[in-house]
C-alpha cells in the first residue's frame, strides 16, 4: 500500500492515477494523519452501475402533473409579486 499526502494528490495526480491503474491501494494522509483510502474499481464493475431513472423520480414526486417552463415562470412571477405587495 502506498501512502500519499493531500498535496501529492493535488500536485501529482497523474502519478497517483497511474498507481491506481496498476491496482495499488493508496492511503491518504494530511499532516501525518490518515484521512482516507483510494482503491481502483474493477474495469468491468464500472459498467455495472445502474443509471438513475430521473423520469421515475419526477413522477414519484409530482405524479402525472409536470409543469411547463411557462407555468413555472408564471408561478415564480406570482410569488414575487406576493412578496413585494
mmCIF file of N, CA and C in Angstrom:
data_model
loop_
_atom_site.group_PDB
_atom_site.id
_atom_site.type_symbol
_atom_site.label_atom_id
_atom_site.label_comp_id
_atom_site.label_asym_id
_atom_site.label_seq_id
_atom_site.Cartn_x
_atom_site.Cartn_y
_atom_site.Cartn_z
ATOM 1 N N UNK A 1 0.854 -1.173 0.000
ATOM 2 C CA UNK A 1 0.000 0.000 0.000
ATOM 3 C C UNK A 1 0.897 1.233 0.000
ATOM 4 N N UNK A 2 0.608 2.131 -0.906
ATOM 5 C CA UNK A 2 1.357 3.387 -0.983
ATOM 6 C C UNK A 2 0.682 4.424 -0.100
ATOM 7 N N UNK A 3 1.465 5.399 0.337
ATOM 8 C CA UNK A 3 0.947 6.497 1.146
ATOM 9 C C UNK A 3 1.255 7.802 0.431
ATOM 10 N N UNK A 4 0.243 8.658 0.314
ATOM 11 C CA UNK A 4 0.421 9.975 -0.300
ATOM 12 C C UNK A 4 -0.214 11.023 0.593
ATOM 13 N N UNK A 5 0.210 12.258 0.399
ATOM 14 C CA UNK A 5 -0.395 13.368 1.130
ATOM 15 C C UNK A 5 -1.425 14.042 0.230
ATOM 16 N N UNK A 6 -2.230 14.875 0.838
ATOM 17 C CA UNK A 6 -3.216 15.638 0.070
ATOM 18 C C UNK A 6 -2.487 16.487 -0.967
ATOM 19 N N UNK A 7 -1.356 17.049 -0.586
ATOM 20 C CA UNK A 7 -0.564 17.866 -1.515
ATOM 21 C C UNK A 7 -0.082 17.031 -2.699
ATOM 22 N N UNK A 8 0.360 15.794 -2.432
ATOM 23 C CA UNK A 8 0.792 14.909 -3.523
ATOM 24 C C UNK A 8 -0.338 14.698 -4.524
ATOM 25 N N UNK A 9 -1.529 14.489 -4.007
ATOM 26 C CA UNK A 9 -2.674 14.260 -4.895
ATOM 27 C C UNK A 9 -2.944 15.504 -5.727
ATOM 28 N N UNK A 10 -2.908 16.658 -5.081
ATOM 29 C CA UNK A 10 -3.184 17.907 -5.784
ATOM 30 C C UNK A 10 -2.121 18.192 -6.847
ATOM 31 N N UNK A 11 -0.854 18.000 -6.499
ATOM 32 C CA UNK A 11 0.229 18.385 -7.401
ATOM 33 C C UNK A 11 0.666 17.289 -8.369
ATOM 34 N N UNK A 12 0.433 16.038 -8.033
ATOM 35 C CA UNK A 12 0.915 14.925 -8.858
ATOM 36 C C UNK A 12 -0.164 13.879 -9.079
ATOM 37 N N UNK A 13 -1.359 14.321 -9.433
ATOM 38 C CA UNK A 13 -2.455 13.366 -9.552
ATOM 39 C C UNK A 13 -2.193 12.311 -10.617
ATOM 40 N N UNK A 14 -1.497 12.672 -11.685
ATOM 41 C CA UNK A 14 -1.257 11.684 -12.744
ATOM 42 C C UNK A 14 -0.466 10.495 -12.211
ATOM 43 N N UNK A 15 0.465 10.745 -11.290
ATOM 44 C CA UNK A 15 1.235 9.655 -10.686
ATOM 45 C C UNK A 15 0.320 8.778 -9.828
ATOM 46 N N UNK A 16 -0.544 9.411 -9.040
ATOM 47 C CA UNK A 16 -1.480 8.672 -8.191
ATOM 48 C C UNK A 16 -2.441 7.871 -9.060
ATOM 49 N N UNK A 17 -2.916 8.483 -10.127
ATOM 50 C CA UNK A 17 -3.828 7.796 -11.045
ATOM 51 C C UNK A 17 -3.155 6.580 -11.685
ATOM 52 N N UNK A 18 -1.879 6.712 -12.018
ATOM 53 C CA UNK A 18 -1.140 5.581 -12.594
ATOM 54 C C UNK A 18 -1.054 4.437 -11.590
ATOM 55 N N UNK A 19 -0.790 4.753 -10.338
ATOM 56 C CA UNK A 19 -0.739 3.718 -9.301
ATOM 57 C C UNK A 19 -2.080 2.997 -9.191
ATOM 58 N N UNK A 20 -3.163 3.778 -9.233
ATOM 59 C CA UNK A 20 -4.488 3.163 -9.176
ATOM 60 C C UNK A 20 -4.705 2.246 -10.373
ATOM 61 N N UNK A 21 -4.239 2.689 -11.530
ATOM 62 C CA UNK A 21 -4.359 1.879 -12.734
ATOM 63 C C UNK A 21 -3.606 0.564 -12.633
ATOM 64 N N UNK A 22 -2.559 0.551 -11.824
ATOM 65 C CA UNK A 22 -1.779 -0.671 -11.603
ATOM 66 C C UNK A 22 -2.386 -1.539 -10.510
ATOM 67 N N UNK A 23 -3.485 -1.077 -9.919
ATOM 68 C CA UNK A 23 -4.156 -1.859 -8.885
ATOM 69 C C UNK A 23 -3.700 -1.560 -7.468
ATOM 70 N N UNK A 24 -2.879 -0.527 -7.294
ATOM 71 C CA UNK A 24 -2.390 -0.163 -5.960
ATOM 72 C C UNK A 24 -3.528 0.378 -5.099
ATOM 73 N N UNK A 25 -3.450 0.133 -3.808
ATOM 74 C CA UNK A 25 -4.333 0.783 -2.852
ATOM 75 C C UNK A 25 -3.514 1.906 -2.225
ATOM 76 N N UNK A 26 -4.121 3.074 -2.056
ATOM 77 C CA UNK A 26 -3.384 4.257 -1.620
ATOM 78 C C UNK A 26 -3.988 4.812 -0.345
ATOM 79 N N UNK A 27 -3.128 5.062 0.620
ATOM 80 C CA UNK A 27 -3.540 5.675 1.891
ATOM 81 C C UNK A 27 -3.262 7.169 1.782
ATOM 82 N N UNK A 28 -4.259 7.993 2.124
ATOM 83 C CA UNK A 28 -4.119 9.444 2.040
ATOM 84 C C UNK A 28 -3.910 9.997 3.440
ATOM 85 N N UNK A 29 -2.888 10.853 3.581
ATOM 86 C CA UNK A 29 -2.601 11.471 4.873
ATOM 87 C C UNK A 29 -2.630 12.984 4.751
ATOM 88 N N UNK A 30 -3.035 13.615 5.834
ATOM 89 C CA UNK A 30 -2.998 15.071 5.936
ATOM 90 C C UNK A 30 -2.352 15.392 7.269
ATOM 91 N N UNK A 31 -1.254 16.118 7.204
ATOM 92 C CA UNK A 31 -0.485 16.456 8.404
ATOM 93 C C UNK A 31 -0.100 15.216 9.206
ATOM 94 N N UNK A 32 0.269 14.168 8.491
ATOM 95 C CA UNK A 32 0.749 12.949 9.125
ATOM 96 C C UNK A 32 -0.319 12.010 9.650
ATOM 97 N N UNK A 33 -1.586 12.374 9.485
ATOM 98 C CA UNK A 33 -2.668 11.521 9.979
ATOM 99 C C UNK A 33 -3.477 10.981 8.804
ATOM 100 N N UNK A 34 -3.817 9.701 8.851
ATOM 101 C CA UNK A 34 -4.599 9.131 7.748
ATOM 102 C C UNK A 34 -6.008 9.720 7.708
ATOM 103 N N UNK A 35 -6.437 10.085 6.502
ATOM 104 C CA UNK A 35 -7.793 10.630 6.353
ATOM 105 C C UNK A 35 -8.635 9.811 5.380
ATOM 106 N N UNK A 36 -8.014 8.887 4.659
ATOM 107 C CA UNK A 36 -8.811 8.089 3.736
ATOM 108 C C UNK A 36 -7.972 7.144 2.919
ATOM 109 N N UNK A 37 -8.653 6.392 2.084
ATOM 110 C CA UNK A 37 -8.008 5.422 1.212
ATOM 111 C C UNK A 37 -8.578 5.561 -0.189
ATOM 112 N N UNK A 38 -7.750 5.295 -1.173
ATOM 113 C CA UNK A 38 -8.191 5.223 -2.562
ATOM 114 C C UNK A 38 -7.888 3.829 -3.064
ATOM 115 N N UNK A 39 -8.812 3.273 -3.795
ATOM 116 C CA UNK A 39 -8.551 1.989 -4.435
ATOM 117 C C UNK A 39 -9.233 1.994 -5.794
ATOM 118 N N UNK A 40 -8.647 1.284 -6.718
ATOM 119 C CA UNK A 40 -9.177 1.237 -8.074
ATOM 120 C C UNK A 40 -10.444 0.399 -8.118
ATOM 121 N N UNK A 41 -11.359 0.788 -8.982
ATOM 122 C CA UNK A 41 -12.536 -0.038 -9.224
ATOM 123 C C UNK A 41 -12.187 -1.021 -10.319
ATOM 124 N N UNK A 42 -12.887 -2.109 -10.349
ATOM 125 C CA UNK A 42 -12.647 -3.057 -11.436
ATOM 126 C C UNK A 42 -13.208 -2.459 -12.713
ATOM 127 N N UNK A 43 -12.549 -2.679 -13.788
ATOM 128 C CA UNK A 43 -12.997 -2.120 -15.073
ATOM 129 C C UNK A 43 -14.401 -2.598 -15.423
ATOM 130 N N UNK A 44 -14.679 -3.873 -15.181
ATOM 131 C CA UNK A 44 -15.999 -4.403 -15.521
ATOM 132 C C UNK A 44 -17.059 -3.875 -14.567
ATOM 133 N N UNK A 45 -16.690 -3.618 -13.316
ATOM 134 C CA UNK A 45 -17.647 -3.140 -12.329
ATOM 135 C C UNK A 45 -18.163 -1.752 -12.623
ATOM 136 N N UNK A 46 -17.365 -0.942 -13.297
ATOM 137 C CA UNK A 46 -17.779 0.422 -13.594
ATOM 138 C C UNK A 46 -18.973 0.442 -14.542
ATOM 139 N N UNK A 47 -19.094 -0.570 -15.366
ATOM 140 C CA UNK A 47 -20.197 -0.606 -16.327
ATOM 141 C C UNK A 47 -21.461 -1.217 -15.736
ATOM 142 N N UNK A 48 -21.351 -1.813 -14.561
ATOM 143 C CA UNK A 48 -22.496 -2.462 -13.937
ATOM 144 C C UNK A 48 -23.378 -1.494 -13.156
ATOM 145 N N UNK A 49 -22.938 -0.247 -13.006
ATOM 146 C CA UNK A 49 -23.719 0.715 -12.238
ATOM 147 C C UNK A 49 -25.003 1.055 -12.979
ATOM 148 N N UNK A 50 -26.106 1.051 -12.256
ATOM 149 C CA UNK A 50 -27.392 1.377 -12.862
ATOM 150 C C UNK A 50 -27.505 2.887 -13.041
ATOM 151 N N UNK A 51 -28.031 3.292 -14.166
ATOM 152 C CA UNK A 51 -28.240 4.716 -14.413
ATOM 153 C C UNK A 51 -29.502 5.149 -13.679
ATOM 154 N N UNK A 52 -29.490 6.342 -13.089
ATOM 155 C CA UNK A 52 -30.672 6.796 -12.362
ATOM 156 C C UNK A 52 -31.842 7.032 -13.313
ATOM 157 N N UNK A 53 -33.028 6.702 -12.853
ATOM 158 C CA UNK A 53 -34.239 6.894 -13.645
ATOM 159 C C UNK A 53 -34.899 8.194 -13.186
ATOM 160 N N UNK A 54 -34.473 9.302 -13.790
ATOM 161 C CA UNK A 54 -34.971 10.604 -13.375
ATOM 162 C C UNK A 54 -36.455 10.775 -13.673
ATOM 163 N N UNK A 55 -36.936 10.171 -14.738
ATOM 164 C CA UNK A 55 -38.359 10.271 -15.068
ATOM 165 C C UNK A 55 -39.202 9.619 -13.977
ATOM 166 N N UNK A 56 -38.760 8.478 -13.460
ATOM 167 C CA UNK A 56 -39.497 7.803 -12.386
ATOM 168 C C UNK A 56 -39.470 8.636 -11.111
ATOM 169 N N UNK A 57 -38.319 9.253 -10.819
ATOM 170 C CA UNK A 57 -38.229 10.126 -9.636
ATOM 171 C C UNK A 57 -39.180 11.304 -9.749
ATOM 172 N N UNK A 58 -39.196 11.918 -10.925
ATOM 173 C CA UNK A 58 -40.066 13.064 -11.164
ATOM 174 C C UNK A 58 -41.526 12.674 -10.988
ATOM 175 N N UNK A 59 -41.905 11.519 -11.526
ATOM 176 C CA UNK A 59 -43.285 11.058 -11.414
ATOM 177 C C UNK A 59 -43.637 10.745 -9.965
ATOM 178 N N UNK A 60 -42.687 10.176 -9.209
ATOM 179 C CA UNK A 60 -42.933 9.856 -7.805
ATOM 180 C C UNK A 60 -43.187 11.129 -6.995
ATOM 181 N N UNK A 61 -42.442 12.174 -7.284
ATOM 182 C CA UNK A 61 -42.584 13.427 -6.539
ATOM 183 C C UNK A 61 -43.827 14.197 -6.971
ATOM 184 N N UNK A 62 -44.026 14.341 -8.285
ATOM 185 C CA UNK A 62 -45.084 15.201 -8.792
ATOM 186 C C UNK A 62 -46.280 14.450 -9.365
ATOM 187 N N UNK A 63 -46.216 13.138 -9.444
ATOM 188 C CA UNK A 63 -47.309 12.392 -10.055
ATOM 189 C C UNK A 63 -47.319 12.633 -11.553
ATOM 190 N N UNK A 64 -48.503 12.696 -12.129
ATOM 191 C CA UNK A 64 -48.603 12.916 -13.568
ATOM 192 C C UNK A 64 -48.535 14.391 -13.938
ATOM 193 N N UNK A 65 -48.520 15.258 -12.935
ATOM 194 C CA UNK A 65 -48.514 16.694 -13.194
ATOM 195 C C UNK A 65 -47.080 17.201 -13.290
ATOM 196 N N UNK A 66 -46.684 17.588 -14.482
ATOM 197 C CA UNK A 66 -45.367 18.179 -14.700
ATOM 198 C C UNK A 66 -45.601 19.562 -15.284
ATOM 199 N N UNK A 67 -45.021 20.560 -14.646
ATOM 200 C CA UNK A 67 -45.227 21.940 -15.073
ATOM 201 C C UNK A 67 -44.338 22.276 -16.265
ATOM 202 N N UNK A 68 -44.889 23.054 -17.193
ATOM 203 C CA UNK A 68 -44.089 23.529 -18.325
ATOM 204 C C UNK A 68 -43.236 24.702 -17.847
ATOM 205 N N UNK A 69 -42.275 25.090 -18.653
ATOM 206 C CA UNK A 69 -41.403 26.210 -18.300
ATOM 207 C C UNK A 69 -42.216 27.493 -18.141
ATOM 208 N N UNK A 70 -43.224 27.654 -18.979
ATOM 209 C CA UNK A 70 -44.057 28.855 -18.904
ATOM 210 C C UNK A 70 -44.848 28.887 -17.596
ATOM 211 N N UNK A 71 -45.375 27.726 -17.190
ATOM 212 C CA UNK A 71 -46.131 27.656 -15.936
ATOM 213 C C UNK A 71 -45.234 27.955 -14.736
ATOM 214 N N UNK A 72 -44.018 27.427 -14.753
ATOM 215 C CA UNK A 72 -43.081 27.684 -13.657
ATOM 216 C C UNK A 72 -42.753 29.169 -13.599
ATOM 217 N N UNK A 73 -42.507 29.787 -14.748
ATOM 218 C CA UNK A 73 -42.200 31.216 -14.789
ATOM 219 C C UNK A 73 -43.365 32.036 -14.242
ATOM 220 N N UNK A 74 -44.593 31.670 -14.604
ATOM 221 C CA UNK A 74 -45.770 32.388 -14.114
ATOM 222 C C UNK A 74 -45.921 32.223 -12.602
ATOM 223 N N UNK A 75 -45.668 31.017 -12.088
ATOM 224 C CA UNK A 75 -45.763 30.791 -10.637
ATOM 225 C C UNK A 75 -44.702 31.595 -9.891
ATOM 226 N N UNK A 76 -43.500 31.649 -10.437
ATOM 227 C CA UNK A 76 -42.428 32.428 -9.799
ATOM 228 C C UNK A 76 -42.779 33.912 -9.789
ATOM 229 N N UNK A 77 -43.297 34.393 -10.905
ATOM 230 C CA UNK A 77 -43.664 35.800 -11.001
ATOM 231 C C UNK A 77 -44.770 36.133 -10.003
ATOM 232 N N UNK A 78 -45.772 35.271 -9.892
ATOM 233 C CA UNK A 78 -46.863 35.493 -8.941
ATOM 234 C C UNK A 78 -46.338 35.474 -7.512
ATOM 235 N N UNK A 79 -45.396 34.585 -7.230
ATOM 236 C CA UNK A 79 -44.812 34.502 -5.889
ATOM 237 C C UNK A 79 -44.028 35.771 -5.568
ATOM 238 N N UNK A 80 -43.277 36.282 -6.532
ATOM 239 C CA UNK A 80 -42.507 37.506 -6.312
ATOM 240 C C UNK A 80 -43.423 38.709 -6.120
ATOM 241 N N UNK A 81 -44.509 38.762 -6.873
ATOM 242 C CA UNK A 81 -45.463 39.863 -6.718
ATOM 243 C C UNK A 81 -46.089 39.833 -5.332
ATOM 244 N N UNK A 82 -46.336 38.641 -4.809
ATOM 245 C CA UNK A 82 -46.895 38.498 -3.467
ATOM 246 C C UNK A 82 -45.929 38.970 -2.396
ATOM 247 N N UNK A 83 -44.628 38.783 -2.603
ATOM 248 C CA UNK A 83 -43.621 39.218 -1.636
ATOM 249 C C UNK A 83 -43.462 40.728 -1.646
ATOM 250 N N UNK A 84 -43.625 41.342 -2.805
ATOM 251 C CA UNK A 84 -43.444 42.787 -2.928
ATOM 252 C C UNK A 84 -44.626 43.556 -2.357
ATOM 253 N N UNK A 85 -45.824 43.013 -2.486
ATOM 254 C CA UNK A 85 -47.031 43.744 -2.112
ATOM 255 C C UNK A 85 -47.434 43.467 -0.761
#
